[in-house]
Each structure stands twice: as structure tokens, then as C-alpha cells.
Amino acid sequence: MANTDSFIEEVTEEVRRDRLFALFRRYGWIAAALILLLVGAAGFREWNSAQRQAKAEAFGNRILTVLEADNSNAALTALGGIEAEDNQQAVIQLYMADSLLNSDDAQAAVEVLDRLAGDVEIAQVYRDLAVLKAAWIGAEYLPSDEIIARAAPLEVSASAFRPMAIETRAHMLIRQGQIAQAVDVLRQLENEAGLPQAMRGRLSQLLDALDTGATQSETESDSGSGN
């Protein structure tokens, strides 16, 4: 009886093994295909990453070559001839604005930046930078109120350039002679968390200068009243 049970177990085991091999022969190609797919996908990602890096390096090298030109007009022409994809076009537009500014054409530079700021196909960070840069350049020839209005959208958004937009408003208030309002704006900004140390130091220096100027004005005023 024991021999019979042993024989049955051996036969059962052989049947299981045969079924396993049959299943493997039938469906094993799926596992092999999955393995090949995973390996192929990993290889494609590596290749694609290398291709993107190579393109980015080539683009950067072309930009650097153009920027080495002494002539701003030549640089402007060369920048316009560079093939660019996606947000690379934003980088070109920013450098084109710089070239126009170097050619003493601030108005044309602002026009380039305004077009970039309005291009919804470009990443928001580049558009915000264009808005802020246009405000700074425009300060050379535009009224202070318009500069404040240009930078205002960045103040109420989650933009990375929000602190600089607020600082821009303070500078325009100073230009208008509204020193007390400018000081209030700067002190509120100085108290915000997460400000870069360099900006915090700059704000502190500006506030000290404004306080010193206000003190001197009060002293001169008192002196004049005494006379």
C-alpha cells in the first residue's frame, strides 16, 4: 500500500511538472516580452536623456558663442538665427532684449519682453521674468505708475519674483517722493520669511539710507525754522 501511495505521489508530481512546463511553453513568452520591454524602456530613457543633454549643451554653446561677439547688432542677428525648441526660445528672447538694451534701444527691448510675457506656450517662470525685466528696463523712460502697474501681477501671485516686484514698487514710490509709503513697503517686505540673504541686506541698506535722508531733512527743516 505504501508503494502504491509513493507511486501515485511520483506520478502526481510528474503531472504537475509537465503542466508547469506546458504553461511556461504556452505563456512564457509574455514574461520574456515584459523583460525585454522593461530593458528596452530603460535603455530608451537613458538614450533620450543623453540626447536631451547633448541638445541642451549644443544650444548653450551656440548662445555663448553669440554672446562673445563685441557688436550688439551682430549678436542680435545671430540670436535670431538659432534654432530653438520649447522654452529655449524664451532664453533667446531674453538675450535679444539684452542685446537691444546694449544698443541703447530700451523701448525695443521692452517690446521683445512684452511679447515673451504674453506667450502662453512658454513656461510661467520665463514669462514672469520677462514681466519683471520689462519693468526694470521700462523704468528708463516710462512713468513710475506704469512700472508699478507692470510689476503688480507678480506681487499677488505665487511667482518666484514676487519679492523683487514689491521692491520695484518701493523704488518707484521713492522716485515719486513718497518716502513714507516706500519705507512701509520695504519694512513689510523685509519681515517676510524666506527672503534671500542678499536681498535682505540690500533692503536693510536702503532703509538705512532712507532713514538717514529723512533725519537730515528734518534737521534742515528745524534749522530753517529756527532762523
CSV table of C-alpha atoms in Angstrom, one decimal:
chain,number,residue,atom,x,y,z
A,1,MET,CA,0.0,0.0,0.0
A,2,ALA,CA,2.9,2.3,0.8
A,3,ASN,CA,4.5,1.6,-2.5
A,4,THR,CA,1.2,2.4,-4.3
A,5,ASP,CA,1.0,5.7,-2.4
A,6,SER,CA,4.6,6.6,-3.3
A,7,PHE,CA,4.0,5.7,-6.9
A,8,ILE,CA,0.8,7.9,-7.0
A,9,GLU,CA,2.8,10.8,-5.5
A,10,GLU,CA,5.5,10.5,-8.1
A,11,VAL,CA,3.0,10.4,-10.9
A,12,THR,CA,1.2,13.4,-9.5
A,13,GLU,CA,4.5,15.3,-9.2
A,14,GLU,CA,5.4,14.5,-12.8
A,15,VAL,CA,1.9,15.6,-13.9
A,16,ARG,CA,2.4,18.9,-12.1
A,17,ARG,CA,5.9,19.4,-13.6
A,18,ASP,CA,4.5,18.6,-17.1
A,19,ARG,CA,1.7,21.1,-16.6
A,20,LEU,CA,4.2,23.7,-15.3
A,21,PHE,CA,6.4,23.3,-18.4
A,22,ALA,CA,3.4,23.3,-20.6
A,23,LEU,CA,2.2,26.6,-19.1
A,24,PHE,CA,5.7,28.0,-19.4
A,25,ARG,CA,5.9,27.0,-23.1
A,26,ARG,CA,2.5,28.5,-23.6
A,27,TYR,CA,2.8,31.8,-21.7
A,28,GLY,CA,6.5,32.1,-21.0
A,29,TRP,CA,6.9,34.4,-24.0
A,30,ILE,CA,4.8,37.0,-22.1
A,31,ALA,CA,7.4,37.1,-19.3
A,32,ALA,CA,10.2,37.3,-21.8
A,33,ALA,CA,8.4,40.1,-23.6
A,34,LEU,CA,7.9,42.0,-20.4
A,35,ILE,CA,11.6,41.7,-19.5
A,36,LEU,CA,12.6,42.9,-23.0
A,37,LEU,CA,10.1,45.8,-22.7
A,38,LEU,CA,11.5,46.9,-19.3
A,39,VAL,CA,15.0,46.7,-20.5
A,40,GLY,CA,14.2,48.5,-23.7
A,41,ALA,CA,12.3,51.2,-21.8
A,42,ALA,CA,15.2,51.8,-19.5
A,43,GLY,CA,17.6,51.9,-22.4
A,44,PHE,CA,15.4,54.3,-24.3
A,45,ARG,CA,15.2,56.6,-21.2
A,46,GLU,CA,19.0,56.7,-21.0
A,47,TRP,CA,19.3,57.4,-24.7
A,48,ASN,CA,16.6,60.0,-24.6
A,49,SER,CA,18.2,61.7,-21.6
A,50,ALA,CA,21.6,61.7,-23.3
A,51,GLN,CA,20.0,63.2,-26.5
A,52,ARG,CA,18.3,66.0,-24.5
A,53,GLN,CA,21.6,66.7,-22.6
A,54,ALA,CA,23.5,66.9,-25.9
A,55,LYS,CA,21.0,69.2,-27.4
A,56,ALA,CA,21.0,71.4,-24.3
A,57,GLU,CA,24.8,71.6,-24.3
A,58,ALA,CA,24.8,72.4,-28.1
A,59,PHE,CA,22.2,75.1,-27.6
A,60,GLY,CA,24.2,76.6,-24.7
A,61,ASN,CA,27.4,76.6,-26.7
A,62,ARG,CA,25.7,78.5,-29.5
A,63,ILE,CA,24.4,81.1,-27.1
A,64,LEU,CA,27.8,81.5,-25.6
A,65,THR,CA,29.4,81.9,-29.0
A,66,VAL,CA,27.0,84.6,-29.9
A,67,LEU,CA,27.5,86.5,-26.6
A,68,GLU,CA,31.2,86.6,-27.3
A,69,ALA,CA,30.5,89.0,-30.2
A,70,ASP,CA,31.5,92.6,-29.5
A,71,ASN,CA,28.8,94.0,-31.8
A,72,SER,CA,25.3,94.0,-30.2
A,73,ASN,CA,23.6,94.2,-33.6
A,74,ALA,CA,25.6,91.2,-34.9
A,75,ALA,CA,24.7,89.3,-31.7
A,76,LEU,CA,21.0,90.2,-32.2
A,77,THR,CA,21.1,88.8,-35.8
A,78,ALA,CA,22.9,85.7,-34.7
A,79,LEU,CA,20.4,85.0,-31.8
A,80,GLY,CA,17.6,85.3,-34.3
A,81,GLY,CA,19.2,82.6,-36.4
A,82,ILE,CA,19.5,80.0,-33.6
A,83,GLU,CA,17.0,77.1,-33.9
A,84,ALA,CA,15.3,76.6,-30.6
A,85,GLU,CA,12.7,74.3,-29.1
A,86,ASP,CA,10.1,74.9,-26.4
A,87,ASN,CA,11.5,77.2,-23.6
A,88,GLN,CA,14.8,77.6,-25.4
A,89,GLN,CA,13.0,80.3,-27.4
A,90,ALA,CA,12.4,82.2,-24.2
A,91,VAL,CA,16.1,82.2,-23.4
A,92,ILE,CA,16.8,83.6,-26.8
A,93,GLN,CA,14.2,86.3,-26.4
A,94,LEU,CA,15.7,87.3,-23.1
A,95,TYR,CA,19.2,87.6,-24.6
A,96,MET,CA,17.8,89.5,-27.5
A,97,ALA,CA,16.3,92.0,-25.1
A,98,ASP,CA,19.8,92.4,-23.5
A,99,SER,CA,21.4,93.0,-26.9
A,100,LEU,CA,18.8,95.6,-27.7
A,101,LEU,CA,19.4,97.3,-24.4
A,102,ASN,CA,23.2,97.3,-25.1
A,103,SER,CA,22.4,99.0,-28.3
A,104,ASP,CA,20.6,101.8,-26.3
A,105,ASP,CA,17.2,100.7,-27.6
A,106,ALA,CA,15.4,100.2,-24.3
A,107,GLN,CA,11.9,100.6,-25.9
A,108,ALA,CA,12.6,97.7,-28.4
A,109,ALA,CA,13.9,95.6,-25.6
A,110,VAL,CA,10.7,96.1,-23.7
A,111,GLU,CA,8.6,95.2,-26.7
A,112,VAL,CA,10.5,91.9,-27.1
A,113,LEU,CA,9.9,91.1,-23.4
A,114,ASP,CA,6.2,92.1,-23.6
A,115,ARG,CA,5.8,89.6,-26.4
A,116,LEU,CA,7.5,86.9,-24.4
A,117,ALA,CA,5.4,87.6,-21.3
A,118,GLY,CA,2.3,87.2,-23.4
A,119,ASP,CA,3.3,83.9,-25.0
A,120,VAL,CA,1.2,81.2,-23.2
A,121,GLU,CA,3.2,78.4,-24.8
A,122,ILE,CA,6.2,79.4,-22.6
A,123,ALA,CA,6.7,78.3,-19.1
A,124,GLN,CA,5.4,80.7,-16.5
A,125,VAL,CA,8.7,81.3,-14.8
A,126,TYR,CA,10.1,82.7,-18.1
A,127,ARG,CA,7.1,84.9,-18.6
A,128,ASP,CA,7.3,86.3,-15.1
A,129,LEU,CA,10.9,87.0,-15.6
A,130,ALA,CA,10.1,88.9,-18.8
A,131,VAL,CA,7.5,90.9,-17.0
A,132,LEU,CA,9.9,92.0,-14.3
A,133,LYS,CA,12.8,92.6,-16.7
A,134,ALA,CA,10.5,94.8,-18.8
A,135,ALA,CA,9.5,96.8,-15.8
A,136,TRP,CA,13.1,97.4,-14.9
A,137,ILE,CA,14.1,98.4,-18.4
A,138,GLY,CA,11.0,100.5,-18.9
A,139,ALA,CA,11.8,102.5,-15.8
A,140,GLU,CA,14.3,104.4,-18.0
A,141,TYR,CA,11.5,106.0,-20.0
A,142,LEU,CA,8.1,105.1,-18.6
A,143,PRO,CA,6.2,106.8,-15.8
A,144,SER,CA,6.5,105.3,-12.3
A,145,ASP,CA,2.8,104.5,-12.1
A,146,GLU,CA,3.1,102.4,-15.3
A,147,ILE,CA,6.1,100.5,-13.9
A,148,ILE,CA,4.2,99.8,-10.7
A,149,ALA,CA,1.2,98.5,-12.8
A,150,ARG,CA,3.5,96.3,-14.8
A,151,ALA,CA,5.0,94.6,-11.8
A,152,ALA,CA,1.8,94.4,-9.8
A,153,PRO,CA,0.6,91.0,-11.2
A,154,LEU,CA,3.8,89.4,-9.8
A,155,GLU,CA,3.0,90.7,-6.3
A,156,VAL,CA,-0.3,88.9,-6.0
A,157,SER,CA,0.8,85.6,-7.5
A,158,ALA,CA,2.9,82.7,-6.3
A,159,SER,CA,5.7,83.9,-8.6
A,160,ALA,CA,9.3,83.4,-7.5
A,161,PHE,CA,9.8,87.0,-8.5
A,162,ARG,CA,7.2,88.4,-6.0
A,163,PRO,CA,9.7,90.0,-3.6
A,164,MET,CA,11.5,91.7,-6.4
A,165,ALA,CA,8.2,93.0,-7.8
A,166,ILE,CA,7.4,94.5,-4.4
A,167,GLU,CA,10.9,96.0,-4.2
A,168,THR,CA,10.4,97.6,-7.6
A,169,ARG,CA,7.2,99.2,-6.4
A,170,ALA,CA,9.1,100.7,-3.4
A,171,HIS,CA,11.7,102.2,-5.8
A,172,MET,CA,9.1,103.8,-7.9
A,173,LEU,CA,7.5,105.3,-4.8
A,174,ILE,CA,10.9,106.7,-3.8
A,175,ARG,CA,11.1,108.2,-7.3
A,176,GLN,CA,7.7,109.8,-6.8
A,177,GLY,CA,8.9,111.3,-3.5
A,178,GLN,CA,6.5,109.1,-1.4
A,179,ILE,CA,9.2,108.1,1.0
A,180,ALA,CA,7.0,107.2,3.9
A,181,GLN,CA,5.0,104.8,1.7
A,182,ALA,CA,8.2,103.3,0.3
A,183,VAL,CA,9.6,102.7,3.8
A,184,ASP,CA,6.3,100.9,4.8
A,185,VAL,CA,6.6,98.7,1.7
A,186,LEU,CA,10.2,97.9,2.3
A,187,ARG,CA,9.7,97.1,6.0
A,188,GLN,CA,6.8,94.7,5.3
A,189,LEU,CA,9.0,93.0,2.7
A,190,GLU,CA,12.0,92.8,5.0
A,191,ASN,CA,9.8,91.0,7.5
A,192,GLU,CA,8.7,88.3,5.1
A,193,ALA,CA,10.2,84.8,5.7
A,194,GLY,CA,12.3,83.1,3.1
A,195,LEU,CA,13.9,86.2,1.6
A,196,PRO,CA,17.4,85.6,0.1
A,197,GLN,CA,20.1,87.0,2.4
A,198,ALA,CA,21.5,89.2,-0.3
A,199,MET,CA,18.0,90.9,-0.8
A,200,ARG,CA,17.5,91.2,3.0
A,201,GLY,CA,20.9,93.0,3.2
A,202,ARG,CA,20.0,95.3,0.3
A,203,LEU,CA,16.7,96.2,1.8
A,204,SER,CA,18.4,97.0,5.1
A,205,GLN,CA,20.9,99.3,3.4
A,206,LEU,CA,18.1,101.1,1.5
A,207,LEU,CA,16.0,101.6,4.7
A,208,ASP,CA,19.1,103.0,6.5
A,209,ALA,CA,19.7,105.4,3.6
A,210,LEU,CA,16.0,106.5,3.6
A,211,ASP,CA,16.1,106.9,7.4
A,212,THR,CA,19.3,109.0,7.2
A,213,GLY,CA,17.8,111.1,4.5
A,214,ALA,CA,14.7,111.7,6.4
A,215,THR,CA,16.6,112.7,9.5
A,216,GLN,CA,18.8,115.1,7.6
A,217,SER,CA,15.6,116.7,6.1
A,218,GLU,CA,14.1,117.1,9.5
A,219,THR,CA,17.3,118.7,10.8
A,220,GLU,CA,17.5,121.1,7.9
A,221,SER,CA,13.8,121.9,8.4
A,222,ASP,CA,14.3,122.6,12.1
A,223,SER,CA,17.3,124.7,11.4
A,224,GLY,CA,15.5,126.8,8.9
A,225,SER,CA,12.6,127.3,11.3
A,226,GLY,CA,15.0,128.4,14.0
A,227,ASN,CA,16.4,131.0,11.7
